[in-house]
PDB file of C-alpha atoms in Angstrom:
ATOM      1  CA  GLY A   1      45.720  12.667  33.969  1.00 55.00           C
ATOM      2  CA  ALA A   2      47.262  11.187  30.867  1.00 81.00           C
ATOM      3  CA  GLY A   3      48.222   7.539  30.898  1.00 91.00           C
ATOM      4  CA  VAL A   4      51.209   5.810  29.376  1.00 94.00           C
ATOM      5  CA  SER A   5      51.429   6.459  25.672  1.00 95.00           C
ATOM      6  CA  GLN A   6      53.354   4.556  23.024  1.00 96.00           C
ATOM      7  CA  SER A   7      54.163   5.274  19.432  1.00 96.00           C
ATOM      8  CA  PRO A   8      53.725   4.148  16.812  1.00 97.00           C
ATOM      9  CA  SER A   9      50.692   1.988  17.496  1.00 95.00           C
ATOM     10  CA  ASN A  10      51.566  -0.217  14.536  1.00 96.00           C
ATOM     11  CA  LYS A  11      54.827  -0.704  12.723  1.00 97.00           C
ATOM     12  CA  VAL A  12      55.429  -2.879   9.690  1.00 98.00           C
ATOM     13  CA  THR A  13      59.026  -3.262   8.614  1.00 97.00           C
ATOM     14  CA  GLU A  14      61.164  -5.414   6.390  1.00 97.00           C
ATOM     15  CA  LYS A  15      63.569  -7.977   7.755  1.00 97.00           C
ATOM     16  CA  GLY A  16      66.962  -6.430   8.400  1.00 97.00           C
ATOM     17  CA  LYS A  17      65.722  -2.882   9.019  1.00 98.00           C
ATOM     18  CA  ASP A  18      66.120  -1.042  12.322  1.00 98.00           C
ATOM     19  CA  VAL A  19      63.083   0.159  14.292  1.00 98.00           C
ATOM     20  CA  GLU A  20      62.567   2.532  17.207  1.00 98.00           C
ATOM     21  CA  LEU A  21      59.639   2.267  19.580  1.00 98.00           C
ATOM     22  CA  ARG A  22      58.778   5.117  21.914  1.00 98.00           C
ATOM     23  CA  CYS A  23      57.209   5.211  25.353  1.00 97.00           C
ATOM     24  CA  ASP A  24      55.974   8.240  27.284  1.00 96.00           C
ATOM     25  CA  PRO A  25      55.349   7.262  30.911  1.00 95.00           C
ATOM     26  CA  ILE A  26      52.922   8.856  33.297  1.00 94.00           C
ATOM     27  CA  SER A  27      54.324  12.166  34.511  1.00 92.00           C
ATOM     28  CA  GLY A  28      56.222  11.754  37.763  1.00 90.00           C
ATOM     29  CA  HIS A  29      56.706   8.008  37.442  1.00 91.00           C
ATOM     30  CA  THR A  30      60.344   7.130  38.035  1.00 90.00           C
ATOM     31  CA  ALA A  31      60.210   3.477  36.982  1.00 91.00           C
ATOM     32  CA  LEU A  32      59.640   2.380  33.407  1.00 93.00           C
ATOM     33  CA  TYR A  33      59.362  -1.168  32.088  1.00 94.00           C
ATOM     34  CA  TRP A  34      59.375  -2.768  28.644  1.00 96.00           C
ATOM     35  CA  TYR A  35      57.622  -6.088  28.031  1.00 96.00           C
ATOM     36  CA  ARG A  36      56.905  -8.103  24.899  1.00 96.00           C
ATOM     37  CA  GLN A  37      53.713 -10.025  24.174  1.00 93.00           C
ATOM     38  CA  SER A  38      53.892 -12.708  21.525  1.00 90.00           C
ATOM     39  CA  LEU A  39      51.878 -15.801  20.694  1.00 82.00           C
ATOM     40  CA  GLY A  40      54.676 -18.210  21.376  1.00 74.00           C
ATOM     41  CA  GLN A  41      56.229 -16.634  24.467  1.00 76.00           C
ATOM     42  CA  GLY A  42      53.334 -14.907  26.228  1.00 85.00           C
ATOM     43  CA  LEU A  43      54.197 -11.773  28.173  1.00 91.00           C
ATOM     44  CA  GLU A  44      57.899 -11.450  28.876  1.00 92.00           C
ATOM     45  CA  PHE A  45      59.986  -8.839  30.611  1.00 92.00           C
ATOM     46  CA  LEU A  46      62.640  -7.073  28.566  1.00 94.00           C
ATOM     47  CA  ILE A  47      64.203  -4.249  30.592  1.00 93.00           C
ATOM     48  CA  TYR A  48      63.407  -1.687  33.238  1.00 91.00           C
ATOM     49  CA  PHE A  49      64.647   1.770  34.152  1.00 91.00           C
ATOM     50  CA  GLN A  50      64.815   3.502  37.473  1.00 88.00           C
ATOM     51  CA  GLY A  51      65.348   7.091  36.472  1.00 88.00           C
ATOM     52  CA  ASN A  52      67.743   6.922  33.535  1.00 90.00           C
ATOM     53  CA  SER A  53      69.540   3.789  34.754  1.00 89.00           C
ATOM     54  CA  ALA A  54      68.740   0.256  33.643  1.00 87.00           C
ATOM     55  CA  PRO A  55      69.612  -2.067  36.565  1.00 82.00           C
ATOM     56  CA  ASP A  56      68.117  -5.121  34.869  1.00 80.00           C
ATOM     57  CA  LYS A  57      68.622  -5.805  31.170  1.00 83.00           C
ATOM     58  CA  SER A  58      68.337  -9.547  31.606  1.00 83.00           C
ATOM     59  CA  GLY A  59      65.261  -9.924  29.446  1.00 90.00           C
ATOM     60  CA  LEU A  60      66.668  -8.426  26.271  1.00 94.00           C
ATOM     61  CA  PRO A  61      66.618 -11.323  23.775  1.00 93.00           C
ATOM     62  CA  SER A  62      69.839 -10.439  21.965  1.00 94.00           C
ATOM     63  CA  ASP A  63      72.352  -7.651  21.465  1.00 95.00           C
ATOM     64  CA  ARG A  64      70.182  -6.374  18.608  1.00 97.00           C
ATOM     65  CA  PHE A  65      67.897  -4.970  21.288  1.00 97.00           C
ATOM     66  CA  SER A  66      68.768  -1.834  23.222  1.00 96.00           C
ATOM     67  CA  ALA A  67      66.883   0.793  25.169  1.00 96.00           C
ATOM     68  CA  GLU A  68      67.545   4.165  26.634  1.00 95.00           C
ATOM     69  CA  ARG A  69      65.742   6.678  28.761  1.00 95.00           C
ATOM     70  CA  THR A  70      66.521  10.343  28.883  1.00 89.00           C
ATOM     71  CA  GLY A  71      65.531  13.017  31.373  1.00 88.00           C
ATOM     72  CA  GLY A  72      63.865  10.393  33.522  1.00 84.00           C
ATOM     73  CA  SER A  73      60.930  10.413  31.128  1.00 92.00           C
ATOM     74  CA  VAL A  74      60.683   9.206  27.524  1.00 96.00           C
ATOM     75  CA  SER A  75      62.186   5.840  26.658  1.00 97.00           C
ATOM     76  CA  THR A  76      63.112   4.388  23.290  1.00 97.00           C
ATOM     77  CA  LEU A  77      63.450   0.680  22.540  1.00 98.00           C
ATOM     78  CA  THR A  78      65.580   0.053  19.470  1.00 98.00           C
ATOM     79  CA  ILE A  79      65.717  -3.196  17.538  1.00 98.00           C
ATOM     80  CA  GLN A  80      68.501  -3.445  14.976  1.00 98.00           C
ATOM     81  CA  ARG A  81      68.473  -5.736  11.962  1.00 98.00           C
ATOM     82  CA  THR A  82      64.952  -6.939  12.721  1.00 98.00           C
ATOM     83  CA  GLN A  83      64.053 -10.588  12.289  1.00 97.00           C
ATOM     84  CA  GLN A  84      60.665 -12.195  11.798  1.00 96.00           C
ATOM     85  CA  GLU A  85      60.758 -13.601  15.325  1.00 94.00           C
ATOM     86  CA  ASP A  86      60.803 -10.030  16.625  1.00 96.00           C
ATOM     87  CA  SER A  87      57.177  -9.657  15.526  1.00 96.00           C
ATOM     88  CA  ALA A  88      55.157  -9.039  18.688  1.00 96.00           C
ATOM     89  CA  VAL A  89      53.339  -6.385  20.672  1.00 96.00           C
ATOM     90  CA  TYR A  90      55.791  -4.315  22.688  1.00 97.00           C
ATOM     91  CA  LEU A  91      54.316  -2.973  25.906  1.00 96.00           C
ATOM     92  CA  CYS A  92      55.591  -0.215  28.104  1.00 96.00           C
ATOM     93  CA  ALA A  93      54.573   0.315  31.722  1.00 95.00           C
ATOM     94  CA  SER A  94      55.433   2.845  34.376  1.00 93.00           C
ATOM     95  CA  SER A  95      55.132   3.087  38.127  1.00 90.00           C
ATOM     96  CA  PHE A  96      55.896   5.745  40.685  1.00 87.00           C
ATOM     97  CA  TRP A  97      58.784   3.770  42.130  1.00 77.00           C
ATOM     98  CA  VAL A  98      60.441   0.377  41.699  1.00 68.00           C
ATOM     99  CA  THR A  99      58.610  -1.469  44.410  1.00 67.00           C
ATOM    100  CA  THR A 100      55.324  -3.267  44.437  1.00 61.00           C
ATOM    101  CA  ASP A 101      53.686  -0.126  43.091  1.00 75.00           C
ATOM    102  CA  THR A 102      51.071  -0.779  40.453  1.00 85.00           C
ATOM    103  CA  GLN A 103      52.465  -0.737  36.943  1.00 90.00           C
ATOM    104  CA  TYR A 104      50.319   1.141  34.445  1.00 92.00           C
ATOM    105  CA  PHE A 105      50.527  -0.185  30.922  1.00 94.00           C
ATOM    106  CA  GLY A 106      50.410   1.613  27.609  1.00 94.00           C
ATOM    107  CA  PRO A 107      48.393   0.365  24.622  1.00 93.00           C
ATOM    108  CA  GLY A 108      51.435  -1.219  23.018  1.00 95.00           C
ATOM    109  CA  THR A 109      53.165  -1.093  19.657  1.00 97.00           C
ATOM    110  CA  ARG A 110      52.385  -3.950  17.303  1.00 96.00           C
ATOM    111  CA  LEU A 111      55.527  -4.749  15.329  1.00 97.00           C
ATOM    112  CA  THR A 112      55.314  -6.878  12.215  1.00 97.00           C
ATOM    113  CA  VAL A 113      58.523  -7.921  10.480  1.00 97.00           C
ATOM    114  CA  LEU A 114      57.985  -9.132   6.936  1.00 96.00           C
TER     115      LEU A 114
ATOM    116  CA  GLY B   1      63.880 -18.399  38.631  1.00 82.00           C
ATOM    117  CA  ASP B   2      60.415 -17.070  39.323  1.00 87.00           C
ATOM    118  CA  SER B   3      57.514 -18.541  37.383  1.00 93.00           C
ATOM    119  CA  VAL B   4      53.718 -18.397  37.219  1.00 95.00           C
ATOM    120  CA  THR B   5      51.462 -21.187  35.996  1.00 95.00           C
ATOM    121  CA  GLN B   6      47.838 -20.507  35.272  1.00 93.00           C
ATOM    122  CA  MET B   7      44.949 -22.413  33.793  1.00 82.00           C
ATOM    123  CA  GLU B   8      45.235 -21.709  30.098  1.00 78.00           C
ATOM    124  CA  GLY B   9      41.660 -22.238  29.010  1.00 82.00           C
ATOM    125  CA  PRO B  10      39.959 -20.974  27.022  1.00 94.00           C
ATOM    126  CA  VAL B  11      37.144 -20.812  29.536  1.00 96.00           C
ATOM    127  CA  THR B  12      33.583 -20.435  28.278  1.00 97.00           C
ATOM    128  CA  LEU B  13      30.760 -19.704  30.707  1.00 97.00           C
ATOM    129  CA  SER B  14      27.165 -18.607  30.688  1.00 97.00           C
ATOM    130  CA  GLU B  15      26.226 -15.319  32.289  1.00 97.00           C
ATOM    131  CA  GLU B  16      25.843 -15.531  36.096  1.00 96.00           C
ATOM    132  CA  ALA B  17      28.016 -18.640  36.328  1.00 97.00           C
ATOM    133  CA  PHE B  18      30.776 -18.990  38.935  1.00 97.00           C
ATOM    134  CA  LEU B  19      34.322 -18.381  37.729  1.00 97.00           C
ATOM    135  CA  THR B  20      37.599 -19.803  38.982  1.00 97.00           C
ATOM    136  CA  ILE B  21      40.906 -19.344  37.193  1.00 97.00           C
ATOM    137  CA  ASN B  22      43.725 -21.193  38.890  1.00 97.00           C
ATOM    138  CA  CYS B  23      47.147 -19.644  39.375  1.00 97.00           C
ATOM    139  CA  THR B  24      50.181 -21.082  41.150  1.00 97.00           C
ATOM    140  CA  TYR B  25      53.632 -19.608  41.441  1.00 96.00           C
ATOM    141  CA  THR B  26      57.255 -20.397  42.193  1.00 94.00           C
ATOM    142  CA  ALA B  27      59.381 -17.680  43.719  1.00 90.00           C
ATOM    143  CA  THR B  28      62.167 -17.052  46.159  1.00 81.00           C
ATOM    144  CA  GLY B  29      61.182 -14.909  49.087  1.00 78.00           C
ATOM    145  CA  TYR B  30      57.765 -13.341  49.370  1.00 82.00           C
ATOM    146  CA  PRO B  31      56.518 -11.932  46.089  1.00 90.00           C
ATOM    147  CA  SER B  32      53.569  -9.643  45.519  1.00 90.00           C
ATOM    148  CA  LEU B  33      50.826 -11.202  43.407  1.00 94.00           C
ATOM    149  CA  PHE B  34      48.620  -9.605  40.762  1.00 95.00           C
ATOM    150  CA  TRP B  35      45.805 -10.280  38.356  1.00 97.00           C
ATOM    151  CA  TYR B  36      45.827  -8.177  35.213  1.00 96.00           C
ATOM    152  CA  VAL B  37      43.030  -8.111  32.635  1.00 96.00           C
ATOM    153  CA  GLN B  38      43.131  -7.294  28.943  1.00 94.00           C
ATOM    154  CA  TYR B  39      39.748  -6.457  27.425  1.00 93.00           C
ATOM    155  CA  PRO B  40      39.338  -6.800  23.646  1.00 88.00           C
ATOM    156  CA  GLY B  41      41.199  -4.012  21.874  1.00 84.00           C
ATOM    157  CA  GLU B  42      42.480  -2.499  25.114  1.00 86.00           C
ATOM    158  CA  GLY B  43      45.706  -2.474  27.096  1.00 87.00           C
ATOM    159  CA  LEU B  44      46.573  -4.403  30.242  1.00 92.00           C
ATOM    160  CA  GLN B  45      44.872  -3.150  33.389  1.00 93.00           C
ATOM    161  CA  LEU B  46      45.476  -4.123  36.982  1.00 94.00           C
ATOM    162  CA  LEU B  47      42.438  -6.001  38.302  1.00 97.00           C
ATOM    163  CA  LEU B  48      43.599  -6.725  41.858  1.00 97.00           C
ATOM    164  CA  LYS B  49      46.689  -7.417  43.910  1.00 94.00           C
ATOM    165  CA  ALA B  50      47.912  -8.822  47.225  1.00 94.00           C
ATOM    166  CA  THR B  51      51.255  -8.057  48.785  1.00 89.00           C
ATOM    167  CA  LYS B  52      51.538 -10.571  51.617  1.00 89.00           C
ATOM    168  CA  ALA B  53      50.317 -13.985  52.672  1.00 92.00           C
ATOM    169  CA  ASP B  54      46.602 -14.293  53.506  1.00 94.00           C
ATOM    170  CA  ASP B  55      45.837 -10.913  51.932  1.00 95.00           C
ATOM    171  CA  LYS B  56      42.729 -10.863  49.758  1.00 97.00           C
ATOM    172  CA  GLY B  57      42.625  -8.625  46.732  1.00 97.00           C
ATOM    173  CA  SER B  58      39.232  -7.649  45.352  1.00 97.00           C
ATOM    174  CA  ASN B  59      37.809  -5.463  42.601  1.00 97.00           C
ATOM    175  CA  LYS B  60      34.702  -5.431  40.379  1.00 95.00           C
ATOM    176  CA  GLY B  61      33.359  -8.533  42.121  1.00 97.00           C
ATOM    177  CA  PHE B  62      36.574 -10.497  41.542  1.00 98.00           C
ATOM    178  CA  GLU B  63      38.581 -11.856  44.466  1.00 98.00           C
ATOM    179  CA  ALA B  64      41.855 -13.683  44.986  1.00 98.00           C
ATOM    180  CA  THR B  65      43.584 -14.743  48.202  1.00 98.00           C
ATOM    181  CA  TYR B  66      47.357 -15.016  48.575  1.00 97.00           C
ATOM    182  CA  ARG B  67      47.961 -18.572  49.843  1.00 96.00           C
ATOM    183  CA  LYS B  68      51.578 -19.059  50.804  1.00 93.00           C
ATOM    184  CA  GLU B  69      51.098 -22.678  51.906  1.00 94.00           C
ATOM    185  CA  THR B  70      49.814 -23.716  48.492  1.00 95.00           C
ATOM    186  CA  THR B  71      51.701 -21.007  46.536  1.00 95.00           C
ATOM    187  CA  SER B  72      48.438 -20.064  44.849  1.00 97.00           C
ATOM    188  CA  PHE B  73      46.447 -16.961  43.931  1.00 98.00           C
ATOM    189  CA  HIS B  74      43.257 -18.256  42.301  1.00 98.00           C
ATOM    190  CA  LEU B  75      40.874 -15.723  40.776  1.00 98.00           C
ATOM    191  CA  GLU B  76      37.152 -16.084  41.554  1.00 98.00           C
ATOM    192  CA  LYS B  77      33.932 -14.317  40.761  1.00 98.00           C
ATOM    193  CA  GLY B  78      30.539 -15.423  41.922  1.00 97.00           C
ATOM    194  CA  SER B  79      28.495 -14.308  38.926  1.00 96.00           C
ATOM    195  CA  VAL B  80      30.183 -13.403  35.645  1.00 97.00           C
ATOM    196  CA  GLN B  81      28.811 -10.992  33.078  1.00 97.00           C
ATOM    197  CA  VAL B  82      29.255 -10.777  29.334  1.00 97.00           C
ATOM    198  CA  SER B  83      31.372  -7.688  29.944  1.00 96.00           C
ATOM    199  CA  ASP B  84      33.913  -9.818  31.858  1.00 97.00           C
ATOM    200  CA  SER B  85      34.977 -11.472  28.609  1.00 97.00           C
ATOM    201  CA  ALA B  86      38.699 -10.776  28.381  1.00 96.00           C
ATOM    202  CA  VAL B  87      42.144 -12.319  28.820  1.00 94.00           C
ATOM    203  CA  TYR B  88      43.259 -12.662  32.443  1.00 96.00           C
ATOM    204  CA  PHE B  89      46.917 -12.773  33.466  1.00 96.00           C
ATOM    205  CA  CYS B  90      48.296 -13.831  36.819  1.00 97.00           C
ATOM    206  CA  ALA B  91      51.638 -12.223  37.692  1.00 95.00           C
ATOM    207  CA  LEU B  92      54.171 -11.872  40.475  1.00 92.00           C
ATOM    208  CA  SER B  93      56.659  -9.210  41.425  1.00 89.00           C
ATOM    209  CA  ASP B  94      59.938 -10.014  43.094  1.00 78.00           C
ATOM    210  CA  ASN B  95      60.281  -8.268  46.470  1.00 68.00           C
ATOM    211  CA  THR B  96      63.665  -9.619  47.447  1.00 66.00           C
ATOM    212  CA  GLY B  97      65.513  -6.577  46.238  1.00 62.00           C
ATOM    213  CA  GLY B  98      68.419  -6.592  43.851  1.00 61.00           C
ATOM    214  CA  THR B  99      68.292  -5.812  40.185  1.00 58.00           C
ATOM    215  CA  SER B 100      65.048  -7.703  39.495  1.00 61.00           C
ATOM    216  CA  TYR B 101      63.029  -5.723  41.997  1.00 65.00           C
ATOM    217  CA  GLY B 102      59.625  -4.768  40.650  1.00 75.00           C
ATOM    218  CA  LYS B 103      59.760  -6.735  37.409  1.00 85.00           C
ATOM    219  CA  LEU B 104      56.569  -8.656  36.664  1.00 90.00           C
ATOM    220  CA  THR B 105      56.607 -12.331  35.736  1.00 92.00           C
ATOM    221  CA  PHE B 106      53.378 -13.324  33.978  1.00 94.00           C
ATOM    222  CA  GLY B 107      51.457 -16.521  33.470  1.00 95.00           C
ATOM    223  CA  GLN B 108      50.399 -17.499  29.980  1.00 93.00           C
ATOM    224  CA  GLY B 109      46.976 -15.879  30.207  1.00 94.00           C
ATOM    225  CA  THR B 110      43.462 -17.335  30.241  1.00 95.00           C
ATOM    226  CA  ILE B 111      40.865 -16.352  27.681  1.00 95.00           C
ATOM    227  CA  LEU B 112      37.412 -16.000  29.244  1.00 96.00           C
ATOM    228  CA  THR B 113      34.294 -15.834  27.103  1.00 97.00           C
ATOM    229  CA  VAL B 114      30.938 -15.258  28.744  1.00 97.00           C
ATOM    230  CA  HIS B 115      27.756 -15.935  26.756  1.00 96.00           C
ATOM    231  CA  PRO B 116      24.385 -14.325  27.477  1.00 95.00           C
TER     232      PRO B 116
END
């Protein structure tokens, strides 16, 4: 079946603009995770959802970052007033349940803030 | 908090050489341990995992054993191929419950290049 998909694959924006990144998890997967991959910080956890709830938002770098999930499926990560340090690859993953289930990763969205 | 330390590399080997990438971790409780691989131009894929002490994960000729006494999960392969060239990430998942359950903590990644 279809894997995790993310859109857009690439996004170039100007400093100060808002951006929205989208993730479509594997059908039937209840858990959804957002991670960020950058040169300086490696791979870091941002937030996860179980259903539509986000029990752990501890990884969000600042209050400019927010995420939501609707219908237990699609999730959107929003970055307001983007800064150059937000440039990174944003990865989404999903798993059947929030346990030690394998997380399946999407191809990522490469965000460049000029 | 939880953390993962892995050999950063880069690691350069000739085809058919033996590979070891070291990974050690710090965690409360008994985490699950993973190796993920990222091939050039592709997304992260699970390579292997182990969920309890002394478990051995294996896939595609790669192996790693969960060593609780040394808090390690070293990745090994007896004979690497050019097609194994990729970035390898060691990771752990918190199993203690609570709001961090399931989140992956990654090491910094190790770039492996295999020459013919």
